[in-house]
Amino acid sequence: MTNPSNQNSHLHERLHALAQNLWWAWHPEVIRIFTDLDPHLWREADHNPIAFLNSMPPEQIELRASELVLHSRINYAFRRLNEYLGKEHTWGSIHCGNLWSRPVVYLSAEFGLHESLPIYSGGLGILAGDHLKSASDLDIPLMGIGLLYNQGYFSQRISKEGWQGEEYVDLNIHQLPLEPLLDGNGNPQIVRVDIREGFLLARIWKLQVGRIRLLLLDSNVDGNSEEDRQLTSRLYGGNDRTRIRQELLLGIGGARILQMLNIIPGVLHLNEGHSAFAILEEVRRIMQDDGIPFDRARRRVSLYTVFTTHTPVAAGHDRFSPDLTEEHLGVFRETLGLSHDDFMALGRVHPEDKGEPFCMTVLALKNSRRANAVSAIHSDISRRMWHALWPNRPEAEVAIGHITNGVHVLSWLAPQMHKLFETRLAHNWPIRMTHQDIWENIAAIDNGELWEVHQILNTRLINFVRRRLAARAERLGDQDTIQQAESILDPDILTIGSARRLATYKRGDLILSQPDRLLKMIADPDRPIQIIFAGKAHPQDNEGKKILQSIIEHTKNPAVKRRIVFVEDYDYNVARHLVQGVDVWLNTPRRPLEACGTSGQKVVLNGGLNLSVLDGWWNEAYNGRNGFAIGRGGMHNDPNVQLQRDAEYLYDTLEKEVIPLYYDRDADGIPHQWVKRVKNSMISLGWLFNADRMVRDYALRLYLPAAAANSAETV
Ligand SMILES: *Cc1c(COP(=O)(O)O)cnc(C)c1O
């Protein structure tokens, strides 16, 4: 027999080891262990296993583990983690030859990996997080670099009047799976970037995402001015000055970390322009190491630099005034031997225009081997948008291709659906998810079985929303809502979810534009609908906050019978509940401004249907039988006309297609035609719109050619 105290010390070690690698976050069997130990505390800890384990006295953990016979499950999970980390014959080991000596370095201003690590704001961050997780699953030699925001983005608190307030809380670094990067003497490694009026310093934290290492720069160190200690406090906070300083740290600081670690990048992947200064630091390094002039070094760096652009919205591209740029990059520019004008030219569309600001996207586009957009339609728009950079080429030959985004399936798939996939797709389906044929097995699943799993998920979502609404009502002292919380929403009603950043072009309130028509659908005695909204407005975006306020106004109308609700504080956790439990996912951006959109892809996996404008990924995904389209892909120069037309299409589609199909029930109570459409959606889209397919595309089409050109040049 094993000695019990020995067993218990193993228990602690193993639980902590599991908590230290974010691998747990996409393995439901590990999450289940934490939940089973104490469901209430687990929720209280915001699903942060380190905070959770710290909050439970060791004796209590042991007691619970014994009561629930968790030891073997913990041992099994621990073994699975080690098998995962040590696995051979992976996709990457077979396909990524060149990259094993010189890895891909993936830079991004945000990473959305889990709700307990709030260093993301929205789609861009979630995409970066999903990219790392799939790179880990596929075993691609890749390292991430980003910033550690000590106060994250923000927590949304909506007042009684419906106005968004922002709450910032300091992260507790000791409750996160972060380890400081130390030098040989055990002192923290510090990155330094000189500017005109001094310097910026940052320490570096290491985070393990499965097999992938993510390094995060943090300016909160001794030696920085008080102001600069706060520099990396908030994501997208402050002004241009904050922004350029953050980007100096991310780009130049990030590339300097590589030098500290003696890593020579095989590929530099800039996820959005925020990190584009990394190009310049790589140029500086090569000029110094190889003693070659700026132009040659620049050409060499561009051989292995890959750039992904993420937005067709002009304001989404950082631009810095010549003065601000000179103040922050003047010192660095001198090390490159460039004049102010030569330097500014790197970030200008028209170098001769001395008033033009320095644009990070321009820097990235002019100095990368390949640039890509994130959906087919987005690459068309991007080529038009940046045509002026290559005035002698026809627009169609502007070198911006596309790799459509996908989502990390195991992070977004509900455990209940996971179980169904395991028995029905194939036992090893996660490593074969990009194969179309395994998804075809969905066709054979019994409609009733699939519907039942979906209904369970829908009920879970409704319970979650009720809890969230009750919590907000408690805060506001809203007795009515507290008392009625249990009767808000109904699992037998068609549930529409709509959650996204409340930016004006996303038109999150389009469905509210004809209130009478909406009210009629909501209050229909036989075939009613209910809508769950969520989303944050940027703290400085008053227009976005007004959209939010108008949604909140609607939720208060007694005539809607509590069938329109708004869930506060849209984050990873809220998103997971929503995408897993809705019947219909509504997306109404102003075409063509949605670069890709990924939330609808999460819905596909969990058996919901998309109802969306034909923009971004949906423009290439919709086939007439796997969801619903709003309109036919039209556009109009006048945004108001476009809005009215799209609203008309939206109501028509709801009234004539979506609602009738959902309520068309057989004697068994199952909407067979609806379920058929759900199956079409999973079969036609699951294998394509996932992050494994996306990362493989990046590897085969961009990383490997870039790495080959890089090594041909340097051998
Ligand atoms: C998936 C996700 C997004 C991106 O979704 P869009 O379709 O681009 O709106 C944004 N925020 C969160 C929290 C998400 O999970």
XYZ file of C-alpha atoms and ligand atoms in Angstrom:
730
model
C 0.000 0.000 0.000
C 1.218 3.514 -0.684
C 1.918 5.683 2.249
C -0.969 8.196 2.451
C 1.178 11.225 3.277
C 3.367 10.393 0.320
C 0.301 10.122 -1.824
C -0.888 13.503 -0.555
C 2.343 15.273 -1.296
C 2.101 13.836 -4.789
C -1.418 15.133 -4.949
C -0.292 18.685 -4.222
C 2.638 18.576 -6.536
C 0.525 17.242 -9.329
C -2.335 19.661 -8.903
C 0.134 22.534 -8.875
C 1.974 21.180 -11.890
C -1.330 20.994 -13.737
C -2.147 24.573 -12.720
C 1.218 25.859 -13.961
C 0.688 24.964 -17.598
C -2.327 26.455 -19.369
C -2.752 23.091 -21.084
C -5.399 22.396 -18.433
C -7.589 25.134 -19.915
C -8.459 23.046 -22.977
C -8.790 19.687 -21.260
C -12.263 19.232 -19.798
C -11.198 16.235 -17.703
C -8.739 18.458 -15.809
C -11.228 21.290 -15.393
C -13.638 18.700 -14.032
C -11.140 17.847 -11.281
C -11.042 21.469 -10.117
C -14.800 21.802 -10.341
C -15.322 18.605 -8.378
C -12.951 19.720 -5.627
C -15.197 22.689 -4.903
C -17.582 24.060 -7.538
C -18.367 27.209 -5.600
C -14.770 28.178 -4.851
C -13.786 27.341 -8.404
C -16.267 29.884 -9.698
C -15.262 32.421 -7.043
C -11.657 32.117 -8.190
C -12.717 33.025 -11.748
C -11.581 29.548 -12.808
C -8.010 30.380 -11.875
C -6.537 27.110 -10.565
C -3.637 28.717 -8.697
C -5.890 31.147 -6.832
C -8.295 28.275 -6.302
C -5.717 25.882 -4.851
C -4.294 28.671 -2.672
C -7.717 29.383 -1.263
C -8.269 25.786 -0.118
C -6.464 24.542 2.968
C -4.351 21.463 2.055
C -6.265 19.228 4.461
C -9.473 20.161 2.758
C -8.077 19.362 -0.677
C -6.985 15.967 0.636
C -10.310 15.319 2.246
C -12.266 16.222 -0.857
C -9.927 14.243 -3.091
C -10.387 11.159 -0.910
C -14.139 11.527 -0.638
C -14.473 11.815 -4.376
C -11.747 9.290 -5.188
C -9.970 11.885 -7.288
C -6.452 10.545 -6.861
C -6.491 8.343 -9.895
C -8.029 11.073 -12.027
C -5.371 13.535 -10.901
C -2.622 11.041 -11.613
C -4.110 10.312 -14.977
C -4.340 14.009 -15.893
C -0.762 14.516 -14.794
C 0.366 11.596 -16.914
C -1.604 12.929 -19.883
C 0.129 16.310 -19.561
C 3.534 14.674 -19.580
C 2.632 12.474 -22.507
C 1.431 15.536 -24.363
C 4.658 17.415 -23.683
C 6.829 14.471 -24.654
C 4.903 13.276 -27.650
C 6.871 12.394 -30.775
C 5.824 11.975 -34.406
C 3.684 15.088 -34.191
C 2.529 17.076 -37.192
C 5.206 19.664 -36.490
C 8.004 17.140 -36.113
C 7.151 15.807 -39.554
C 6.496 19.068 -41.400
C 8.479 21.824 -39.710
C 12.035 20.668 -40.406
C 13.705 24.030 -40.852
C 12.016 25.669 -37.948
C 13.433 23.358 -35.305
C 16.788 25.138 -35.262
C 15.262 28.608 -35.610
C 11.709 28.987 -34.363
C 8.830 31.170 -35.348
C 8.556 34.208 -33.098
C 4.953 35.370 -32.872
C 4.434 38.894 -31.557
C 1.068 40.253 -30.493
C -0.186 43.079 -28.292
C -2.831 40.802 -26.797
C -3.294 37.126 -26.069
C -6.683 35.716 -25.103
C -5.973 32.376 -23.471
C -8.382 32.198 -20.572
C -10.543 34.461 -18.412
C -8.084 34.232 -15.513
C -5.412 35.955 -17.590
C -7.047 39.187 -18.766
C -4.438 40.352 -21.262
C -6.817 40.540 -24.228
C -9.692 42.762 -25.242
C -11.429 40.927 -28.066
C -11.118 39.053 -31.315
C -7.477 39.869 -32.034
C -6.372 38.552 -28.659
C -8.559 35.464 -28.759
C -7.164 34.674 -32.184
C -3.582 34.997 -30.900
C -4.395 32.739 -27.951
C -5.993 30.173 -30.233
C -2.960 30.364 -32.532
C -0.632 29.455 -29.655
C -2.832 26.596 -28.509
C -3.025 25.040 -31.954
C 0.706 25.601 -32.466
C 1.124 23.629 -29.261
C -1.231 20.815 -30.293
C 0.430 20.532 -33.699
C 3.870 20.907 -32.141
C 5.130 23.836 -34.151
C 8.388 25.405 -32.993
C 6.945 28.764 -32.061
C 7.372 31.233 -29.249
C 4.981 34.034 -28.328
C 5.913 37.531 -27.181
C 3.470 40.022 -25.705
C 2.883 42.447 -22.857
C 1.700 41.730 -19.347
C -1.033 44.219 -18.495
C -1.118 44.502 -14.727
C -4.691 45.706 -14.815
C -5.767 43.868 -17.928
C -8.419 45.407 -20.143
C -11.272 46.341 -17.787
C -14.257 44.869 -16.034
C -17.508 46.282 -17.263
C -19.982 47.573 -14.679
C -23.209 48.962 -16.063
C -25.018 51.538 -13.965
C -28.758 51.699 -13.309
C -28.936 54.273 -16.078
C -27.358 51.869 -18.506
C -24.037 53.649 -18.733
C -20.845 51.606 -18.910
C -18.337 52.068 -16.130
C -14.863 50.537 -16.159
C -13.310 48.850 -13.207
C -9.601 48.131 -13.076
C -8.187 45.668 -10.609
C -4.505 44.880 -10.151
C -3.603 41.368 -11.183
C -2.107 39.236 -8.510
C 0.971 37.997 -10.311
C 1.544 35.326 -7.676
C -1.796 33.796 -8.526
C -0.912 33.391 -12.184
C 1.214 30.709 -13.835
C 4.012 33.221 -14.469
C 7.676 32.724 -13.787
C 10.232 35.503 -14.024
C 12.938 35.119 -16.614
C 16.209 35.126 -14.673
C 19.822 35.530 -15.652
C 22.622 33.141 -14.626
C 22.850 34.763 -11.189
C 19.180 34.422 -10.418
C 18.422 38.087 -11.060
C 15.491 39.125 -13.226
C 16.414 39.747 -16.837
C 15.696 43.339 -17.788
C 15.132 44.685 -21.279
C 16.086 48.297 -21.903
C 15.059 50.605 -24.728
C 16.673 54.055 -24.920
C 14.614 57.085 -25.896
C 15.479 60.794 -26.141
C 14.644 61.538 -22.562
C 15.952 58.438 -20.884
C 14.958 54.823 -21.233
C 12.243 52.264 -20.725
C 12.808 49.087 -18.757
C 10.827 45.891 -18.601
C 11.100 42.574 -16.847
C 9.953 39.387 -18.511
C 7.498 36.722 -17.416
C 7.324 33.261 -18.811
C 4.046 31.460 -19.316
C 3.685 27.910 -20.561
C 0.844 27.241 -23.010
C 1.120 23.502 -23.568
C 4.394 23.133 -25.450
C 4.575 26.807 -26.335
C 6.438 29.417 -24.369
C 4.885 32.869 -24.126
C 7.068 35.708 -22.848
C 5.405 38.834 -21.516
C 7.100 42.194 -20.954
C 6.149 44.142 -17.864
C 7.276 47.733 -17.235
C 6.452 47.692 -13.535
C 10.078 47.609 -12.346
C 12.473 49.696 -10.249
C 14.406 52.132 -12.380
C 11.422 53.196 -14.471
C 9.755 56.507 -13.698
C 6.456 56.240 -11.863
C 4.679 56.962 -15.136
C 6.549 54.260 -17.003
C 5.943 51.725 -14.280
C 2.289 52.083 -15.255
C 3.054 51.865 -18.950
C 1.938 48.285 -19.349
C -0.911 48.547 -16.826
C -3.748 48.691 -19.259
C -4.418 47.259 -22.665
C -5.392 50.007 -25.136
C -5.370 52.572 -22.338
C -3.879 56.074 -22.314
C -3.049 58.112 -25.406
C -0.704 57.964 -28.401
C 2.235 58.515 -26.127
C 1.300 55.485 -24.046
C 0.714 53.522 -27.190
C 4.047 54.243 -28.868
C 5.894 53.451 -25.646
C 4.050 50.163 -25.262
C 4.865 49.334 -28.852
C 8.535 50.175 -28.346
C 8.628 47.651 -25.554
C 6.698 45.042 -27.481
C 8.632 45.371 -30.736
C 12.154 46.469 -29.859
C 12.044 45.012 -26.347
C 10.522 41.806 -27.656
C 13.250 41.314 -30.259
C 15.887 42.013 -27.605
C 14.583 39.179 -25.463
C 15.536 36.861 -28.313
C 19.103 38.118 -28.144
C 19.199 37.526 -24.370
C 18.074 33.976 -24.938
C 20.410 33.427 -27.891
C 17.475 32.687 -30.115
C 17.777 33.594 -33.772
C 14.302 33.723 -35.245
C 13.594 31.605 -38.307
C 10.417 33.597 -38.878
C 9.138 36.801 -37.383
C 5.336 36.791 -37.371
C 3.769 40.155 -36.565
C 0.181 39.652 -35.514
C -1.137 43.135 -36.410
C 1.069 46.215 -36.738
C 1.502 46.909 -33.008
C 4.721 44.912 -32.864
C 6.249 46.111 -36.146
C 9.193 47.875 -34.480
C 10.589 44.356 -34.012
C 11.573 44.508 -37.689
C 13.839 47.460 -36.957
C 15.516 45.826 -33.994
C 16.202 42.754 -36.115
C 17.733 45.024 -38.764
C 19.919 46.640 -36.142
C 21.088 43.266 -34.848
C 22.024 42.027 -38.311
C 23.811 45.292 -39.185
C 25.857 44.856 -36.029
C 26.474 41.105 -36.247
C 27.236 40.933 -39.941
C 28.618 44.415 -40.465
C 26.322 45.093 -43.388
C 24.552 48.360 -44.257
C 20.961 49.194 -43.409
C 19.463 48.405 -46.804
C 20.953 44.949 -47.026
C 20.029 44.112 -43.471
C 16.527 45.353 -44.095
C 16.142 43.155 -47.151
C 17.332 40.189 -45.181
C 14.865 40.749 -42.335
C 12.013 41.126 -44.763
C 12.818 37.640 -46.124
C 11.667 36.058 -42.879
C 9.022 38.516 -41.716
C 5.351 37.622 -42.050
C 2.651 40.145 -41.290
C -1.029 39.625 -40.581
C -3.333 42.613 -40.881
C -6.575 42.433 -38.949
C -8.810 45.349 -39.728
C -10.227 47.256 -42.658
C -11.246 50.081 -40.293
C -8.869 53.033 -40.790
C -8.779 53.971 -37.102
C -7.572 50.471 -36.312
C -4.110 51.216 -37.708
C -1.723 52.990 -35.342
C -0.270 56.230 -36.634
C 2.191 58.406 -34.741
C 3.030 62.038 -35.442
C 6.552 62.877 -36.669
C 7.360 64.596 -33.352
C 6.177 61.757 -31.198
C 8.034 59.301 -33.406
C 11.251 61.301 -33.268
C 10.999 61.715 -29.502
C 10.738 57.966 -29.024
C 12.724 56.518 -31.896
C 15.297 59.264 -32.510
C 18.009 57.513 -30.507
C 17.282 54.197 -32.121
C 17.186 55.778 -35.597
C 20.732 57.061 -35.068
C 21.979 53.543 -34.370
C 20.577 52.610 -37.781
C 22.359 55.560 -39.381
C 19.156 57.046 -40.790
C 18.031 60.665 -41.070
C 14.677 61.641 -39.601
C 13.127 61.756 -43.069
C 14.549 58.381 -44.088
C 13.219 56.884 -40.915
C 9.767 58.413 -41.298
C 9.685 57.120 -44.870
C 9.595 53.583 -43.494
C 6.149 54.263 -42.051
C 4.723 56.585 -44.708
C 2.570 55.805 -47.703
C 3.962 58.939 -49.376
C 7.494 59.424 -48.060
C 7.717 62.905 -49.561
C 4.777 64.103 -47.480
C 6.547 65.542 -44.443
C 3.324 65.889 -42.502
C 2.291 62.258 -42.843
C 2.412 60.317 -39.595
C 4.322 57.083 -39.082
C 1.991 54.140 -39.616
C 2.801 50.785 -38.048
C 0.916 48.882 -40.737
C 2.918 50.615 -43.446
C 6.159 49.711 -41.696
C 5.029 46.096 -41.549
C 3.730 45.951 -45.125
C 6.870 47.492 -46.611
C 9.163 45.162 -44.752
C 7.579 41.771 -44.746
C 7.967 38.894 -47.120
C 4.289 38.099 -47.081
C 1.314 39.934 -45.719
C -2.027 38.327 -45.209
C -5.541 39.342 -44.354
C -7.824 37.118 -42.272
C -10.581 36.239 -44.742
C -10.996 36.287 -48.508
C -13.160 39.386 -48.566
C -10.806 41.115 -46.131
C -7.873 40.551 -48.485
C -9.816 42.265 -51.299
C -10.467 45.243 -49.067
C -6.897 45.311 -47.794
C -5.475 45.337 -51.312
C -7.652 48.330 -52.114
C -6.768 50.004 -48.852
C -3.012 49.725 -49.307
C -2.793 49.969 -53.090
C -1.101 53.368 -52.789
C 1.981 51.653 -51.371
C 2.508 49.925 -54.724
C 1.152 52.511 -57.177
C 2.749 50.776 -60.185
C 0.946 47.518 -59.670
C -2.656 46.776 -60.513
C -4.736 46.491 -57.360
C -5.200 42.766 -57.842
C -1.441 42.294 -57.638
C -0.941 44.026 -54.325
C 0.710 41.271 -52.314
C -1.811 40.748 -49.551
C -3.220 37.237 -49.546
C -5.406 35.675 -46.926
C -5.571 32.900 -44.383
C -9.023 32.773 -42.890
C -9.096 32.655 -39.108
C -10.197 29.595 -37.196
C -10.890 28.817 -33.550
C -9.157 26.436 -31.167
C -11.750 23.710 -31.032
C -10.969 22.154 -27.653
C -11.099 25.572 -25.978
C -14.553 26.399 -27.282
C -16.280 23.046 -27.451
C -18.652 22.199 -24.609
C -17.634 19.070 -22.683
C -21.020 17.492 -23.456
C -20.472 17.966 -27.172
C -16.892 16.794 -26.796
C -18.213 13.516 -25.428
C -20.561 13.124 -28.360
C -17.706 13.781 -30.810
C -15.555 11.238 -29.059
C -18.069 8.475 -29.604
C -19.390 9.626 -32.979
C -16.627 11.358 -34.933
C -13.667 9.163 -34.083
C -11.820 8.381 -30.910
C -8.747 10.381 -31.908
C -10.783 13.094 -33.597
C -8.844 16.028 -32.039
C -5.715 15.202 -34.017
C -7.749 14.614 -37.179
C -10.092 17.572 -36.975
C -8.897 19.092 -40.223
C -10.005 15.966 -42.114
C -13.319 16.548 -43.777
C -14.337 12.898 -43.682
C -14.482 12.515 -39.909
C -16.998 15.371 -39.690
C -19.267 13.519 -42.071
C -19.937 11.053 -39.261
C -22.150 13.724 -37.742
C -24.796 12.912 -40.320
C -25.388 9.547 -38.656
C -26.013 10.959 -35.176
C -29.613 10.566 -34.110
C -31.434 13.911 -34.338
C -32.905 13.418 -30.898
C -29.517 12.788 -29.348
C -27.938 15.884 -30.872
C -30.946 17.977 -29.950
C -30.851 16.751 -26.379
C -27.193 17.703 -25.960
C -27.974 21.098 -27.395
C -30.912 21.586 -25.044
C -28.715 20.765 -22.054
C -26.252 23.412 -23.189
C -29.036 25.924 -23.718
C -30.315 25.354 -20.193
C -26.808 25.754 -18.809
C -26.521 29.081 -20.604
C -29.831 30.299 -19.227
C -28.836 29.374 -15.685
C -25.558 31.202 -16.150
C -27.324 34.312 -17.423
C -29.788 34.263 -14.524
C -26.907 34.068 -12.041
C -25.149 36.963 -13.739
C -28.278 39.110 -13.834
C -28.978 38.388 -10.191
C -25.429 39.386 -9.257
C -25.745 42.713 -11.050
C -29.162 43.289 -9.479
C -27.663 42.650 -6.032
C -25.052 45.278 -6.707
C -27.636 47.806 -7.850
C -30.150 46.891 -5.142
C -32.690 45.998 -7.826
C -35.130 43.855 -5.804
C -37.472 43.133 -8.708
C -34.808 41.448 -10.760
C -33.438 39.547 -7.782
C -36.858 38.092 -7.086
C -37.645 37.290 -10.683
C -34.226 36.049 -11.718
C -35.412 32.455 -11.937
C -38.101 33.325 -14.429
C -35.924 35.288 -16.818
C -35.569 33.507 -20.175
C -37.003 30.127 -21.066
C -35.184 27.077 -22.468
C -38.138 26.273 -24.745
C -37.891 29.563 -26.601
C -35.643 30.243 -29.575
C -32.543 31.873 -28.057
C -30.604 34.409 -30.092
C -27.170 35.459 -28.875
C -25.388 38.605 -29.918
C -22.101 39.526 -28.320
C -19.318 41.627 -29.651
C -17.319 44.747 -29.187
C -19.745 47.658 -29.202
C -18.034 49.553 -31.982
C -20.375 51.478 -34.266
C -19.533 49.522 -37.427
C -20.553 46.293 -35.687
C -24.099 47.673 -35.404
C -24.885 45.546 -32.359
C -28.263 47.268 -32.067
C -29.434 46.609 -35.633
C -32.059 44.163 -34.420
C -33.532 46.927 -32.236
C -33.969 49.321 -35.142
C -37.662 48.472 -35.690
C -38.852 48.019 -32.113
C -42.478 47.223 -32.952
C -41.570 44.480 -35.331
C -39.130 43.042 -32.823
C -41.656 43.242 -30.021
C -44.127 41.295 -32.083
C -41.668 38.443 -32.479
C -40.699 38.487 -28.824
C -44.249 38.479 -27.528
C -45.636 36.014 -30.065
C -47.689 33.568 -27.993
C -46.800 30.508 -30.098
C -43.386 31.173 -31.512
C -41.583 33.724 -29.346
C -37.888 34.609 -29.389
C -35.482 35.781 -26.709
C -32.199 37.649 -27.084
C -29.064 37.652 -24.973
C -26.704 40.552 -25.568
C -23.201 41.140 -24.288
C -20.274 43.328 -25.264
C -17.916 46.041 -24.136
C -17.407 49.501 -25.557
C -13.884 50.906 -25.547
C -13.579 53.207 -22.474
C -13.170 56.255 -24.712
C -15.888 55.337 -27.184
C -19.008 57.262 -26.223
C -20.841 56.220 -29.358
C -20.320 52.594 -28.405
C -21.528 53.337 -24.894
C -24.661 54.899 -26.306
C -25.372 51.719 -28.262
C -25.011 49.798 -25.047
C -27.328 52.196 -23.254
C -29.987 51.831 -25.903
C -29.830 48.031 -25.557
C -30.192 48.343 -21.772
C -33.185 50.653 -22.329
C -34.880 47.877 -24.305
C -34.263 45.299 -21.602
C -36.286 47.480 -19.213
C -39.415 47.591 -21.343
C -42.047 45.528 -19.479
C -43.567 44.463 -22.793
C -40.507 42.376 -23.685
C -41.264 40.146 -20.694
C -37.619 39.831 -19.709
C -36.863 38.227 -23.015
C -34.158 40.724 -23.875
C -31.233 40.641 -21.494
C -27.761 42.078 -21.368
C -24.973 40.125 -19.664
C -22.353 42.368 -18.161
C -18.613 42.040 -18.694
C -18.223 40.071 -21.918
C -15.054 38.058 -21.579
C -13.706 34.601 -22.331
C -16.025 33.012 -19.792
C -19.177 34.787 -20.933
C -18.260 34.032 -24.537
C -17.814 30.348 -23.784
C -21.257 30.093 -22.184
C -22.923 32.038 -24.970
C -21.414 30.243 -27.938
C -22.113 26.871 -26.365
C -25.739 27.512 -25.531
C -27.436 29.708 -28.128
C -29.696 28.471 -30.909
C -28.792 31.333 -33.203
C -25.752 33.586 -33.279
C -26.522 36.989 -34.681
C -23.886 39.100 -36.388
C -24.751 42.327 -38.168
C -21.576 44.274 -39.020
C -21.569 46.870 -41.731
C -20.154 45.050 -44.735
C -17.191 44.989 -45.525
C -15.797 46.103 -42.191
C -15.720 42.784 -40.348
C -12.264 41.407 -41.104
C -13.202 37.855 -40.213
C -15.181 37.374 -37.001
C -14.591 34.143 -35.162
C -17.297 33.909 -32.537
C -19.715 32.355 -35.043
C -17.210 29.552 -35.661
C -17.371 28.658 -31.963
C -21.142 28.412 -32.278
C -20.910 25.975 -35.206
C -18.998 23.470 -33.082
C -21.609 23.513 -30.365
C -24.655 23.015 -32.538
C -25.942 26.575 -32.935
C -26.675 28.266 -36.267
C -25.266 31.498 -37.626
C -27.481 34.342 -38.776
C -25.108 36.864 -40.226
C -24.423 39.518 -42.798
C -22.301 38.042 -45.607
C -19.053 39.516 -44.394
C -15.750 38.160 -43.078
C -15.647 34.371 -42.718
C -19.401 33.950 -43.222
C -19.047 35.289 -46.747
C -17.022 32.200 -47.637
C -18.714 29.753 -45.248
C -22.410 30.152 -45.989
C -23.713 27.680 -48.575
C -27.477 28.179 -48.304
C -28.031 25.133 -46.078
C -25.696 25.601 -43.113
C -27.105 28.665 -41.392
C -28.813 31.889 -42.442
C -27.663 34.916 -44.405
C -28.813 38.469 -43.829
C -29.074 39.963 -47.308
C -27.093 38.998 -50.358
C -23.840 40.796 -49.731
C -24.890 44.240 -50.888
C -23.257 47.496 -49.889
C -24.251 51.125 -50.108
C -22.238 54.317 -49.858
C -24.702 55.762 -47.395
C -24.387 53.826 -44.149
C -27.964 54.670 -43.197
C -29.376 53.202 -46.373
C -27.283 50.108 -45.865
C -28.515 49.873 -42.290
C -32.150 50.098 -43.287
C -31.763 47.483 -45.977
C -29.907 45.113 -43.702
C -32.513 45.594 -40.977
C -35.235 44.740 -43.475
C -33.370 41.587 -44.530
C -32.775 40.661 -40.915
C -36.435 40.869 -39.900
C -37.542 39.071 -43.041
C -35.120 36.227 -42.486
C -36.156 35.863 -38.870
C -39.865 35.936 -39.637
C -39.825 33.772 -42.737
C -36.961 31.345 -42.213
C -35.439 31.165 -38.756
C -38.493 31.171 -36.518
C -40.650 28.828 -38.649
C -37.827 26.308 -38.980
C -37.122 26.299 -35.239
C -40.733 25.765 -34.251
C -41.487 23.179 -36.918
C -41.762 20.173 -34.582
C -42.690 16.572 -35.135
C -44.739 14.552 -32.701
C -41.494 13.743 -30.865
C -41.007 17.476 -30.200
C -37.800 17.600 -32.208
C -37.303 20.210 -34.966
C -35.863 17.746 -37.472
C -35.297 20.246 -40.277
C -33.525 22.547 -37.857
C -31.297 19.776 -36.583
C -30.539 18.848 -40.168
C -29.311 22.372 -40.760
C -27.211 22.170 -37.595
C -25.625 19.005 -38.934
C -24.968 20.669 -42.299
C -23.296 23.476 -40.446
C -21.013 21.188 -38.427
C -20.179 18.953 -41.381
C -19.456 21.729 -43.866
C -17.643 24.117 -41.506
C -16.076 22.245 -38.580
C -13.082 20.886 -40.453
C -12.274 24.247 -42.078
C -12.854 27.019 -39.587
C -10.651 25.743 -36.819
C -7.260 26.970 -35.642
C -5.447 23.725 -36.481
C -6.286 24.263 -40.148
C -5.314 27.914 -39.802
C -1.961 27.266 -38.140
C -1.132 24.524 -40.648
C -1.814 27.028 -43.416
C 0.476 29.540 -41.756
C 3.164 26.902 -41.367
C 3.019 25.505 -44.890
C 2.321 28.672 -46.827
C 4.184 31.310 -44.863
C 6.509 29.999 -42.158
C 8.352 27.274 -44.049
C 9.098 29.351 -47.179
C 10.208 32.260 -44.991
C 12.476 30.043 -42.907
C 13.948 28.484 -46.040
C 14.727 31.884 -47.560
C 16.204 32.986 -44.259
C 18.566 30.057 -43.952
C 19.542 30.169 -47.639
C 20.621 33.746 -47.044
C 22.569 33.153 -43.860
C 24.279 29.818 -44.548
C -14.363 34.931 -29.976
C -14.355 36.180 -29.204
C -14.289 37.421 -29.849
C -14.211 37.556 -31.352
O -15.444 37.399 -31.898
P -16.018 38.302 -33.089
O -16.828 37.351 -33.862
O -14.864 38.836 -33.844
O -16.810 39.355 -32.424
C -14.289 38.558 -29.079
N -14.345 38.503 -27.745
C -14.405 37.341 -27.087
C -14.459 37.345 -25.606
C -14.420 36.142 -27.793
O -14.446 34.986 -27.139
